[in-house]
PDB file of C-alpha atoms in Angstrom:
ATOM      1  CA  MET A  10     -10.181  -0.459 -37.025  1.00 65.00           C
ATOM      2  CA  THR A  11      -7.369  -0.836 -39.539  1.00 89.00           C
ATOM      3  CA  ALA A  12      -7.114  -4.227 -41.221  1.00 95.00           C
ATOM      4  CA  THR A  13      -4.119  -6.530 -41.133  1.00 97.00           C
ATOM      5  CA  ILE A  14      -2.520  -6.517 -44.586  1.00 97.00           C
ATOM      6  CA  ILE A  15      -2.126 -10.030 -46.013  1.00 98.00           C
ATOM      7  CA  ASP A  16       1.286  -9.914 -47.695  1.00 97.00           C
ATOM      8  CA  GLY A  17       0.890 -12.163 -50.729  1.00 96.00           C
ATOM      9  CA  LYS A  18       4.396 -11.419 -51.945  1.00 96.00           C
ATOM     10  CA  ALA A  19       6.019 -12.679 -48.747  1.00 97.00           C
ATOM     11  CA  PHE A  20       3.665 -15.670 -48.556  1.00 97.00           C
ATOM     12  CA  ALA A  21       4.427 -16.597 -52.174  1.00 97.00           C
ATOM     13  CA  ALA A  22       8.159 -16.400 -51.488  1.00 96.00           C
ATOM     14  CA  ARG A  23       7.742 -19.002 -48.739  1.00 96.00           C
ATOM     15  CA  VAL A  24       5.689 -21.261 -51.020  1.00 96.00           C
ATOM     16  CA  ARG A  25       8.320 -20.992 -53.758  1.00 96.00           C
ATOM     17  CA  GLU A  26      11.125 -21.749 -51.311  1.00 96.00           C
ATOM     18  CA  LYS A  27       9.216 -24.802 -50.110  1.00 96.00           C
ATOM     19  CA  ALA A  28       8.699 -25.908 -53.723  1.00 97.00           C
ATOM     20  CA  GLY A  29      12.444 -25.701 -54.356  1.00 97.00           C
ATOM     21  CA  LYS A  30      13.128 -27.981 -51.378  1.00 97.00           C
ATOM     22  CA  GLN A  31      10.478 -30.439 -52.537  1.00 97.00           C
ATOM     23  CA  VAL A  32      11.980 -30.563 -56.042  1.00 97.00           C
ATOM     24  CA  ALA A  33      15.441 -31.206 -54.595  1.00 97.00           C
ATOM     25  CA  ALA A  34      14.042 -34.055 -52.475  1.00 97.00           C
ATOM     26  CA  LEU A  35      12.233 -35.601 -55.460  1.00 97.00           C
ATOM     27  CA  LYS A  36      15.438 -35.547 -57.514  1.00 97.00           C
ATOM     28  CA  GLU A  37      17.466 -37.128 -54.719  1.00 96.00           C
ATOM     29  CA  THR A  38      14.935 -39.716 -53.585  1.00 96.00           C
ATOM     30  CA  HIS A  39      13.156 -40.656 -56.814  1.00 96.00           C
ATOM     31  CA  GLY A  40      15.291 -39.237 -59.629  1.00 96.00           C
ATOM     32  CA  LEU A  41      12.252 -37.177 -60.585  1.00 97.00           C
ATOM     33  CA  MET A  42      12.595 -33.686 -62.057  1.00 97.00           C
ATOM     34  CA  PRO A  43       9.223 -31.973 -62.494  1.00 98.00           C
ATOM     35  CA  GLY A  44       8.840 -30.302 -65.884  1.00 98.00           C
ATOM     36  CA  LEU A  45       6.538 -27.449 -66.909  1.00 97.00           C
ATOM     37  CA  ALA A  46       5.805 -26.357 -70.487  1.00 97.00           C
ATOM     38  CA  VAL A  47       4.194 -23.005 -71.240  1.00 95.00           C
ATOM     39  CA  VAL A  48       2.682 -22.321 -74.668  1.00 96.00           C
ATOM     40  CA  LEU A  49       2.317 -18.697 -75.770  1.00 94.00           C
ATOM     41  CA  VAL A  50       0.472 -17.763 -78.950  1.00 94.00           C
ATOM     42  CA  GLY A  51       0.979 -14.206 -80.193  1.00 90.00           C
ATOM     43  CA  GLU A  52       2.703 -11.224 -78.615  1.00 82.00           C
ATOM     44  CA  ASP A  53       0.276  -9.865 -76.017  1.00 77.00           C
ATOM     45  CA  PRO A  54       2.518  -7.737 -73.721  1.00 78.00           C
ATOM     46  CA  ALA A  55       0.854  -8.833 -70.469  1.00 77.00           C
ATOM     47  CA  SER A  56       0.996 -12.492 -71.493  1.00 81.00           C
ATOM     48  CA  GLN A  57       4.675 -12.168 -72.361  1.00 82.00           C
ATOM     49  CA  VAL A  58       5.400 -10.817 -68.883  1.00 83.00           C
ATOM     50  CA  TYR A  59       3.425 -13.633 -67.238  1.00 82.00           C
ATOM     51  CA  VAL A  60       5.194 -16.290 -69.302  1.00 86.00           C
ATOM     52  CA  ARG A  61       8.621 -14.821 -68.573  1.00 88.00           C
ATOM     53  CA  ASN A  62       7.893 -14.735 -64.834  1.00 88.00           C
ATOM     54  CA  LYS A  63       6.599 -18.299 -64.859  1.00 90.00           C
ATOM     55  CA  GLY A  64       9.713 -19.526 -66.660  1.00 90.00           C
ATOM     56  CA  LYS A  65      11.998 -17.710 -64.194  1.00 93.00           C
ATOM     57  CA  ALA A  66      10.162 -19.109 -61.154  1.00 94.00           C
ATOM     58  CA  THR A  67      10.189 -22.642 -62.580  1.00 95.00           C
ATOM     59  CA  THR A  68      13.943 -22.553 -63.201  1.00 95.00           C
ATOM     60  CA  GLU A  69      14.652 -21.057 -59.759  1.00 96.00           C
ATOM     61  CA  ALA A  70      12.744 -23.945 -58.169  1.00 96.00           C
ATOM     62  CA  GLY A  71      15.029 -26.431 -59.940  1.00 97.00           C
ATOM     63  CA  MET A  72      12.394 -27.684 -62.394  1.00 97.00           C
ATOM     64  CA  LYS A  73      12.632 -28.237 -66.117  1.00 97.00           C
ATOM     65  CA  SER A  74      11.179 -25.221 -67.918  1.00 96.00           C
ATOM     66  CA  LYS A  75      10.057 -25.325 -71.533  1.00 96.00           C
ATOM     67  CA  GLU A  76       8.612 -22.380 -73.431  1.00 94.00           C
ATOM     68  CA  ILE A  77       6.957 -22.682 -76.825  1.00 95.00           C
ATOM     69  CA  ARG A  78       5.999 -19.543 -78.757  1.00 94.00           C
ATOM     70  CA  LEU A  79       3.742 -19.466 -81.789  1.00 95.00           C
ATOM     71  CA  GLU A  80       2.886 -16.598 -84.113  1.00 94.00           C
ATOM     72  CA  MET A  81      -0.393 -14.718 -83.691  1.00 94.00           C
ATOM     73  CA  THR A  82      -1.528 -16.268 -86.973  1.00 95.00           C
ATOM     74  CA  ALA A  83      -1.109 -19.835 -85.693  1.00 96.00           C
ATOM     75  CA  SER A  84      -4.078 -22.079 -86.464  1.00 95.00           C
ATOM     76  CA  GLN A  85      -6.008 -24.189 -83.986  1.00 95.00           C
ATOM     77  CA  GLU A  86      -4.380 -27.263 -85.539  1.00 96.00           C
ATOM     78  CA  ASP A  87      -0.935 -25.772 -84.868  1.00 96.00           C
ATOM     79  CA  VAL A  88      -1.740 -25.263 -81.206  1.00 97.00           C
ATOM     80  CA  LEU A  89      -3.339 -28.696 -80.824  1.00 97.00           C
ATOM     81  CA  GLU A  90      -0.299 -30.331 -82.402  1.00 97.00           C
ATOM     82  CA  ILE A  91       1.930 -28.724 -79.760  1.00 97.00           C
ATOM     83  CA  VAL A  92      -0.409 -29.853 -76.960  1.00 98.00           C
ATOM     84  CA  HIS A  93      -0.499 -33.454 -78.225  1.00 98.00           C
ATOM     85  CA  ARG A  94       3.302 -33.488 -78.459  1.00 98.00           C
ATOM     86  CA  LEU A  95       3.623 -32.258 -74.869  1.00 98.00           C
ATOM     87  CA  ASN A  96       1.034 -34.789 -73.675  1.00 98.00           C
ATOM     88  CA  ALA A  97       3.324 -37.532 -75.000  1.00 98.00           C
ATOM     89  CA  ASP A  98       6.539 -36.079 -73.535  1.00 98.00           C
ATOM     90  CA  PRO A  99       7.429 -37.973 -70.313  1.00 97.00           C
ATOM     91  CA  THR A 100       9.731 -35.161 -69.131  1.00 97.00           C
ATOM     92  CA  ILE A 101       6.847 -32.665 -69.109  1.00 98.00           C
ATOM     93  CA  HIS A 102       4.459 -33.069 -66.163  1.00 98.00           C
ATOM     94  CA  GLY A 103       2.574 -29.793 -66.461  1.00 98.00           C
ATOM     95  CA  ILE A 104       1.189 -27.981 -69.522  1.00 98.00           C
ATOM     96  CA  LEU A 105      -0.046 -24.414 -69.442  1.00 95.00           C
ATOM     97  CA  VAL A 106      -1.483 -22.683 -72.511  1.00 95.00           C
ATOM     98  CA  GLN A 107      -1.421 -18.937 -71.847  1.00 91.00           C
ATOM     99  CA  LEU A 108      -4.811 -17.276 -72.295  1.00 88.00           C
ATOM    100  CA  PRO A 109      -6.269 -15.422 -74.086  1.00 88.00           C
ATOM    101  CA  LEU A 110      -5.764 -17.152 -77.427  1.00 93.00           C
ATOM    102  CA  PRO A 111      -6.273 -15.493 -80.827  1.00 92.00           C
ATOM    103  CA  LYS A 112      -9.856 -15.485 -82.122  1.00 94.00           C
ATOM    104  CA  GLN A 113      -9.168 -18.224 -84.702  1.00 95.00           C
ATOM    105  CA  VAL A 114      -8.311 -20.691 -81.887  1.00 95.00           C
ATOM    106  CA  ASP A 115     -11.064 -22.309 -79.812  1.00 95.00           C
ATOM    107  CA  GLU A 116      -9.887 -21.990 -76.209  1.00 93.00           C
ATOM    108  CA  MET A 117     -12.099 -24.792 -74.872  1.00 93.00           C
ATOM    109  CA  ALA A 118     -10.934 -27.194 -77.585  1.00 96.00           C
ATOM    110  CA  VAL A 119      -7.317 -26.487 -76.658  1.00 96.00           C
ATOM    111  CA  LEU A 120      -7.894 -26.786 -72.905  1.00 95.00           C
ATOM    112  CA  ASP A 121      -9.820 -30.037 -73.380  1.00 96.00           C
ATOM    113  CA  ALA A 122      -6.935 -31.445 -75.432  1.00 98.00           C
ATOM    114  CA  ILE A 123      -4.517 -31.185 -72.499  1.00 98.00           C
ATOM    115  CA  ASP A 124      -4.009 -34.437 -70.591  1.00 98.00           C
ATOM    116  CA  PRO A 125      -5.989 -33.872 -67.348  1.00 97.00           C
ATOM    117  CA  MET A 126      -3.028 -35.250 -65.370  1.00 97.00           C
ATOM    118  CA  LYS A 127      -0.847 -32.476 -66.867  1.00 98.00           C
ATOM    119  CA  ASP A 128      -3.482 -29.736 -66.590  1.00 98.00           C
ATOM    120  CA  VAL A 129      -1.686 -27.606 -63.970  1.00 97.00           C
ATOM    121  CA  ASP A 130      -4.097 -24.712 -64.597  1.00 94.00           C
ATOM    122  CA  GLY A 131      -6.963 -26.951 -63.423  1.00 95.00           C
ATOM    123  CA  PHE A 132      -9.249 -25.831 -66.254  1.00 93.00           C
ATOM    124  CA  HIS A 133      -9.980 -29.226 -67.876  1.00 95.00           C
ATOM    125  CA  VAL A 134     -13.586 -30.328 -67.458  1.00 94.00           C
ATOM    126  CA  ILE A 135     -12.440 -33.582 -65.822  1.00 96.00           C
ATOM    127  CA  ASN A 136     -10.527 -31.660 -63.159  1.00 96.00           C
ATOM    128  CA  THR A 137     -13.380 -29.209 -62.555  1.00 94.00           C
ATOM    129  CA  GLY A 138     -15.794 -32.117 -62.255  1.00 94.00           C
ATOM    130  CA  ARG A 139     -13.575 -34.086 -59.890  1.00 94.00           C
ATOM    131  CA  GLN A 140     -13.051 -31.035 -57.717  1.00 92.00           C
ATOM    132  CA  ALA A 141     -16.800 -30.378 -57.602  1.00 90.00           C
ATOM    133  CA  VAL A 142     -17.507 -33.853 -56.205  1.00 90.00           C
ATOM    134  CA  GLY A 143     -14.575 -33.851 -53.795  1.00 87.00           C
ATOM    135  CA  LEU A 144     -12.172 -36.153 -55.642  1.00 91.00           C
ATOM    136  CA  PRO A 145      -8.431 -35.457 -56.036  1.00 90.00           C
ATOM    137  CA  ALA A 146      -7.970 -33.004 -58.911  1.00 94.00           C
ATOM    138  CA  MET A 147      -5.687 -30.325 -60.261  1.00 96.00           C
ATOM    139  CA  VAL A 148      -7.008 -27.092 -58.723  1.00 94.00           C
ATOM    140  CA  PRO A 149      -6.820 -23.693 -60.488  1.00 95.00           C
ATOM    141  CA  CYS A 150      -3.842 -21.741 -59.158  1.00 96.00           C
ATOM    142  CA  THR A 151      -5.546 -18.482 -58.179  1.00 96.00           C
ATOM    143  CA  PRO A 152      -8.310 -20.016 -56.009  1.00 97.00           C
ATOM    144  CA  LEU A 153      -5.736 -22.368 -54.459  1.00 97.00           C
ATOM    145  CA  GLY A 154      -3.577 -19.390 -53.524  1.00 97.00           C
ATOM    146  CA  CYS A 155      -6.583 -17.592 -52.048  1.00 98.00           C
ATOM    147  CA  LEU A 156      -7.448 -20.618 -49.920  1.00 98.00           C
ATOM    148  CA  MET A 157      -3.882 -20.943 -48.655  1.00 97.00           C
ATOM    149  CA  MET A 158      -3.855 -17.296 -47.548  1.00 98.00           C
ATOM    150  CA  LEU A 159      -7.260 -17.629 -45.885  1.00 98.00           C
ATOM    151  CA  LYS A 160      -6.192 -20.682 -43.889  1.00 98.00           C
ATOM    152  CA  ASP A 161      -2.936 -19.004 -42.905  1.00 97.00           C
ATOM    153  CA  THR A 162      -4.836 -15.919 -41.724  1.00 97.00           C
ATOM    154  CA  LEU A 163      -7.875 -17.513 -40.075  1.00 98.00           C
ATOM    155  CA  GLY A 164      -6.904 -21.118 -39.331  1.00 97.00           C
ATOM    156  CA  ASP A 165     -10.029 -23.294 -39.296  1.00 97.00           C
ATOM    157  CA  LEU A 166     -12.602 -21.928 -41.773  1.00 98.00           C
ATOM    158  CA  SER A 167     -15.391 -24.261 -40.671  1.00 98.00           C
ATOM    159  CA  GLY A 168     -18.761 -22.564 -40.239  1.00 98.00           C
ATOM    160  CA  LEU A 169     -17.730 -19.199 -41.666  1.00 98.00           C
ATOM    161  CA  HIS A 170     -19.953 -17.504 -44.246  1.00 98.00           C
ATOM    162  CA  ALA A 171     -18.017 -16.888 -47.463  1.00 98.00           C
ATOM    163  CA  VAL A 172     -19.379 -14.623 -50.188  1.00 98.00           C
ATOM    164  CA  ILE A 173     -17.721 -14.812 -53.602  1.00 98.00           C
ATOM    165  CA  VAL A 174     -18.490 -11.953 -55.967  1.00 98.00           C
ATOM    166  CA  GLY A 175     -17.978 -13.399 -59.456  1.00 97.00           C
ATOM    167  CA  ARG A 176     -18.951 -16.740 -60.986  1.00 95.00           C
ATOM    168  CA  SER A 177     -16.173 -17.403 -63.517  1.00 93.00           C
ATOM    169  CA  ASN A 178     -14.898 -20.906 -64.227  1.00 91.00           C
ATOM    170  CA  ILE A 179     -11.371 -19.693 -63.442  1.00 91.00           C
ATOM    171  CA  VAL A 180     -11.947 -18.188 -59.976  1.00 95.00           C
ATOM    172  CA  GLY A 181     -15.525 -17.946 -58.707  1.00 96.00           C
ATOM    173  CA  LYS A 182     -16.785 -21.501 -59.157  1.00 95.00           C
ATOM    174  CA  PRO A 183     -13.607 -23.348 -58.085  1.00 95.00           C
ATOM    175  CA  MET A 184     -13.248 -20.970 -55.125  1.00 97.00           C
ATOM    176  CA  ALA A 185     -16.744 -21.954 -54.023  1.00 97.00           C
ATOM    177  CA  SER A 186     -15.877 -25.666 -54.231  1.00 95.00           C
ATOM    178  CA  LEU A 187     -12.695 -25.190 -52.216  1.00 96.00           C
ATOM    179  CA  LEU A 188     -14.471 -23.235 -49.487  1.00 97.00           C
ATOM    180  CA  LEU A 189     -17.285 -25.788 -49.327  1.00 96.00           C
ATOM    181  CA  SER A 190     -14.628 -28.469 -48.806  1.00 94.00           C
ATOM    182  CA  GLU A 191     -13.434 -26.407 -45.797  1.00 96.00           C
ATOM    183  CA  ASN A 192     -16.983 -26.494 -44.379  1.00 97.00           C
ATOM    184  CA  CYS A 193     -17.791 -22.860 -45.108  1.00 98.00           C
ATOM    185  CA  THR A 194     -21.297 -21.712 -45.911  1.00 98.00           C
ATOM    186  CA  VAL A 195     -20.870 -20.323 -49.415  1.00 98.00           C
ATOM    187  CA  THR A 196     -22.805 -17.720 -51.381  1.00 98.00           C
ATOM    188  CA  ILE A 197     -21.874 -16.941 -54.997  1.00 98.00           C
ATOM    189  CA  ALA A 198     -22.969 -13.426 -55.972  1.00 97.00           C
ATOM    190  CA  HIS A 199     -22.863 -11.895 -59.451  1.00 92.00           C
ATOM    191  CA  SER A 200     -24.153  -9.099 -61.676  1.00 85.00           C
ATOM    192  CA  ARG A 201     -27.789 -10.097 -61.200  1.00 91.00           C
ATOM    193  CA  THR A 202     -27.666 -10.587 -57.448  1.00 96.00           C
ATOM    194  CA  ARG A 203     -30.321  -8.479 -55.748  1.00 96.00           C
ATOM    195  CA  ASP A 204     -29.023  -6.010 -53.139  1.00 96.00           C
ATOM    196  CA  LEU A 205     -25.398  -7.033 -53.626  1.00 97.00           C
ATOM    197  CA  PRO A 206     -24.062  -4.650 -50.925  1.00 97.00           C
ATOM    198  CA  GLU A 207     -26.285  -6.298 -48.312  1.00 97.00           C
ATOM    199  CA  VAL A 208     -25.214  -9.785 -49.418  1.00 98.00           C
ATOM    200  CA  CYS A 209     -21.554  -8.772 -49.068  1.00 98.00           C
ATOM    201  CA  ARG A 210     -22.184  -7.345 -45.586  1.00 98.00           C
ATOM    202  CA  GLY A 211     -23.115 -10.831 -44.376  1.00 97.00           C
ATOM    203  CA  ALA A 212     -19.698 -12.282 -45.253  1.00 98.00           C
ATOM    204  CA  ASP A 213     -17.061 -13.386 -42.768  1.00 98.00           C
ATOM    205  CA  ILE A 214     -14.924 -14.045 -45.877  1.00 98.00           C
ATOM    206  CA  LEU A 215     -15.422 -11.816 -48.908  1.00 98.00           C
ATOM    207  CA  VAL A 216     -13.721 -12.835 -52.165  1.00 98.00           C
ATOM    208  CA  ALA A 217     -13.913 -10.250 -54.953  1.00 98.00           C
ATOM    209  CA  ALA A 218     -13.342 -11.620 -58.449  1.00 96.00           C
ATOM    210  CA  VAL A 219     -15.630  -9.588 -60.685  1.00 95.00           C
ATOM    211  CA  GLY A 220     -13.213  -7.543 -62.840  1.00 92.00           C
ATOM    212  CA  ARG A 221     -14.654  -4.100 -62.055  1.00 94.00           C
ATOM    213  CA  PRO A 222     -12.265  -1.590 -60.493  1.00 95.00           C
ATOM    214  CA  GLU A 223     -13.037  -0.666 -56.877  1.00 96.00           C
ATOM    215  CA  MET A 224     -16.644  -1.812 -57.194  1.00 96.00           C
ATOM    216  CA  ILE A 225     -16.864  -3.119 -53.639  1.00 97.00           C
ATOM    217  CA  ARG A 226     -16.964  -0.175 -51.243  1.00 97.00           C
ATOM    218  CA  GLY A 227     -15.965  -0.040 -47.625  1.00 97.00           C
ATOM    219  CA  ASP A 228     -19.567   0.018 -46.390  1.00 97.00           C
ATOM    220  CA  TRP A 229     -20.162  -3.298 -48.172  1.00 98.00           C
ATOM    221  CA  VAL A 230     -17.695  -5.004 -45.824  1.00 98.00           C
ATOM    222  CA  LYS A 231     -18.701  -6.558 -42.525  1.00 98.00           C
ATOM    223  CA  PRO A 232     -16.556  -5.165 -39.686  1.00 97.00           C
ATOM    224  CA  GLY A 233     -13.722  -7.609 -39.026  1.00 97.00           C
ATOM    225  CA  ALA A 234     -14.259  -9.650 -42.218  1.00 98.00           C
ATOM    226  CA  THR A 235     -11.371 -11.088 -44.226  1.00 98.00           C
ATOM    227  CA  VAL A 236     -11.285  -9.648 -47.748  1.00 98.00           C
ATOM    228  CA  ILE A 237      -9.498 -11.380 -50.634  1.00 98.00           C
ATOM    229  CA  ASP A 238      -9.258  -9.113 -53.677  1.00 98.00           C
ATOM    230  CA  VAL A 239      -8.565 -11.098 -56.837  1.00 96.00           C
ATOM    231  CA  GLY A 240      -9.144  -8.167 -59.210  1.00 94.00           C
ATOM    232  CA  ILE A 241      -6.318  -6.564 -61.184  1.00 90.00           C
ATOM    233  CA  ASN A 242      -7.500  -3.474 -63.042  1.00 90.00           C
ATOM    234  CA  ARG A 243      -5.458  -0.697 -64.624  1.00 88.00           C
ATOM    235  CA  ILE A 244      -7.032   2.755 -64.293  1.00 90.00           C
ATOM    236  CA  PRO A 245      -5.810   6.221 -65.359  1.00 88.00           C
ATOM    237  CA  LYS A 246      -4.160   8.652 -62.949  1.00 85.00           C
ATOM    238  CA  GLU A 247      -4.382  12.447 -63.101  1.00 82.00           C
ATOM    239  CA  ASP A 248      -0.882  12.674 -64.615  1.00 86.00           C
ATOM    240  CA  GLY A 249      -1.917  10.565 -67.587  1.00 83.00           C
ATOM    241  CA  LYS A 250      -0.193   7.417 -66.340  1.00 88.00           C
ATOM    242  CA  THR A 251      -1.992   4.398 -64.934  1.00 88.00           C
ATOM    243  CA  ARG A 252      -2.127   2.490 -61.668  1.00 89.00           C
ATOM    244  CA  LEU A 253      -3.288  -0.941 -60.581  1.00 90.00           C
ATOM    245  CA  VAL A 254      -6.331  -1.350 -58.360  1.00 94.00           C
ATOM    246  CA  GLY A 255      -8.427  -4.290 -57.283  1.00 95.00           C
ATOM    247  CA  ASP A 256     -12.148  -4.952 -57.333  1.00 97.00           C
ATOM    248  CA  VAL A 257     -12.328  -3.586 -53.777  1.00 97.00           C
ATOM    249  CA  CYS A 258     -11.912   0.067 -52.832  1.00 97.00           C
ATOM    250  CA  PHE A 259      -8.890  -0.631 -50.649  1.00 97.00           C
ATOM    251  CA  SER A 260      -8.689   2.765 -48.919  1.00 96.00           C
ATOM    252  CA  GLU A 261     -12.236   2.329 -47.603  1.00 97.00           C
ATOM    253  CA  ALA A 262     -12.238  -1.414 -46.908  1.00 98.00           C
ATOM    254  CA  VAL A 263      -8.939  -1.348 -44.989  1.00 98.00           C
ATOM    255  CA  GLU A 264     -10.673   0.763 -42.328  1.00 97.00           C
ATOM    256  CA  VAL A 265     -13.406  -1.839 -41.807  1.00 97.00           C
ATOM    257  CA  ALA A 266     -12.014  -5.317 -42.542  1.00 98.00           C
ATOM    258  CA  GLY A 267     -10.091  -7.489 -40.128  1.00 98.00           C
ATOM    259  CA  ALA A 268      -7.627  -8.553 -42.839  1.00 98.00           C
ATOM    260  CA  ILE A 269      -7.291  -7.694 -46.521  1.00 98.00           C
ATOM    261  CA  THR A 270      -5.085  -8.425 -49.534  1.00 98.00           C
ATOM    262  CA  PRO A 271      -3.631  -5.401 -51.338  1.00 97.00           C
ATOM    263  CA  VAL A 272      -3.419  -4.872 -55.109  1.00 95.00           C
ATOM    264  CA  PRO A 273      -0.732  -5.262 -56.228  1.00 93.00           C
ATOM    265  CA  GLY A 274       1.119  -7.583 -53.837  1.00 94.00           C
ATOM    266  CA  GLY A 275      -1.767  -9.755 -52.685  1.00 95.00           C
ATOM    267  CA  VAL A 276      -3.269 -12.605 -54.685  1.00 96.00           C
ATOM    268  CA  GLY A 277      -1.141 -12.068 -57.813  1.00 92.00           C
ATOM    269  CA  PRO A 278       2.196 -13.456 -56.551  1.00 93.00           C
ATOM    270  CA  MET A 279       0.442 -16.531 -55.162  1.00 95.00           C
ATOM    271  CA  THR A 280      -0.755 -17.627 -58.598  1.00 93.00           C
ATOM    272  CA  ILE A 281       2.733 -18.423 -59.888  1.00 93.00           C
ATOM    273  CA  ALA A 282       3.747 -19.966 -56.558  1.00 96.00           C
ATOM    274  CA  CYS A 283       0.748 -22.312 -56.740  1.00 97.00           C
ATOM    275  CA  LEU A 284       1.617 -23.162 -60.346  1.00 96.00           C
ATOM    276  CA  LEU A 285       4.920 -24.564 -59.055  1.00 97.00           C
ATOM    277  CA  ALA A 286       3.074 -26.508 -56.355  1.00 97.00           C
ATOM    278  CA  ASN A 287       0.631 -27.911 -58.928  1.00 97.00           C
ATOM    279  CA  THR A 288       3.485 -28.992 -61.210  1.00 98.00           C
ATOM    280  CA  ILE A 289       5.107 -30.877 -58.330  1.00 98.00           C
ATOM    281  CA  THR A 290       1.774 -32.522 -57.499  1.00 97.00           C
ATOM    282  CA  ALA A 291       1.269 -33.507 -61.151  1.00 98.00           C
ATOM    283  CA  ALA A 292       4.788 -34.961 -61.406  1.00 98.00           C
ATOM    284  CA  CYS A 293       4.297 -37.073 -58.278  1.00 98.00           C
ATOM    285  CA  ARG A 294       0.924 -38.408 -59.440  1.00 97.00           C
ATOM    286  CA  GLN A 295       2.304 -39.325 -62.856  1.00 97.00           C
ATOM    287  CA  ALA A 296       5.349 -41.033 -61.332  1.00 97.00           C
ATOM    288  CA  GLY A 297       3.328 -42.802 -58.649  1.00 96.00           C
ATOM    289  CA  VAL A 298       5.309 -41.327 -55.747  1.00 95.00           C
ATOM    290  CA  PRO A 299       3.903 -39.705 -52.587  1.00 93.00           C
ATOM    291  CA  GLU A 300       2.779 -36.107 -52.996  1.00 91.00           C
ATOM    292  CA  PRO A 301       4.293 -33.471 -50.718  1.00 87.00           C
ATOM    293  CA  LYS A 302       1.825 -31.326 -48.812  1.00 79.00           C
ATOM    294  CA  VAL A 303       1.039 -27.984 -50.477  1.00 72.00           C
TER     295      VAL A 303
END
């Protein structure tokens, strides 16, 4: 068996195209232009690339894009002042503070300062709590993208056994809540799970979000399972350069799984696409107009 490759890049392109049409309709029907502000503290190269890509995608979708950069030496008060100013700006519907932040800035204090209605990353404790109990909430972009790809690949997820390897607040826990809402039976596995390979072998849906390169081997995968690889790890090549790999050993798993996301080109592109969708959702909720379907 050779797995179907889930093309996240092509899927994300469709989501972004749909977002552009939704923005155009909101402008025409309601005079509403969704606005996204991204705050970057410091000069981390990877963060700079992410911020640049987010700004480009936002503009291409016809939204207002605002980028605020602060020096690496910025204080927590400096960052909080920016967040409070954006909270009060009626033209900004989504606020994203790029992580990680410098050590002198308390990440949780900054995230908690964002208006939950503008929290397009879905990290605010109010949004995580609302999602956990099944109320409307802003959902973290990466798990949302994973769910969209799973539903597109499998259709109805009801009754399937989903195993999530990783229990982070950014991916693992919200992914579990989303899959529970789709009537999956959900197991969250982690570093202290006993006989992790055997737990993974019981999964109809296997989501890897542990941050360890190629940890999940092909013989951990149930034949025909759908594998979503959230990991992005850079490892050295023999020529001294580096390459990107996921948390799943792709070359082995692709021979066993029914469908699998590659790295790169799988989950990654969906994160920015879902950020656009979340910003549109936030704008509609703040303006009191009907939300388009994601």
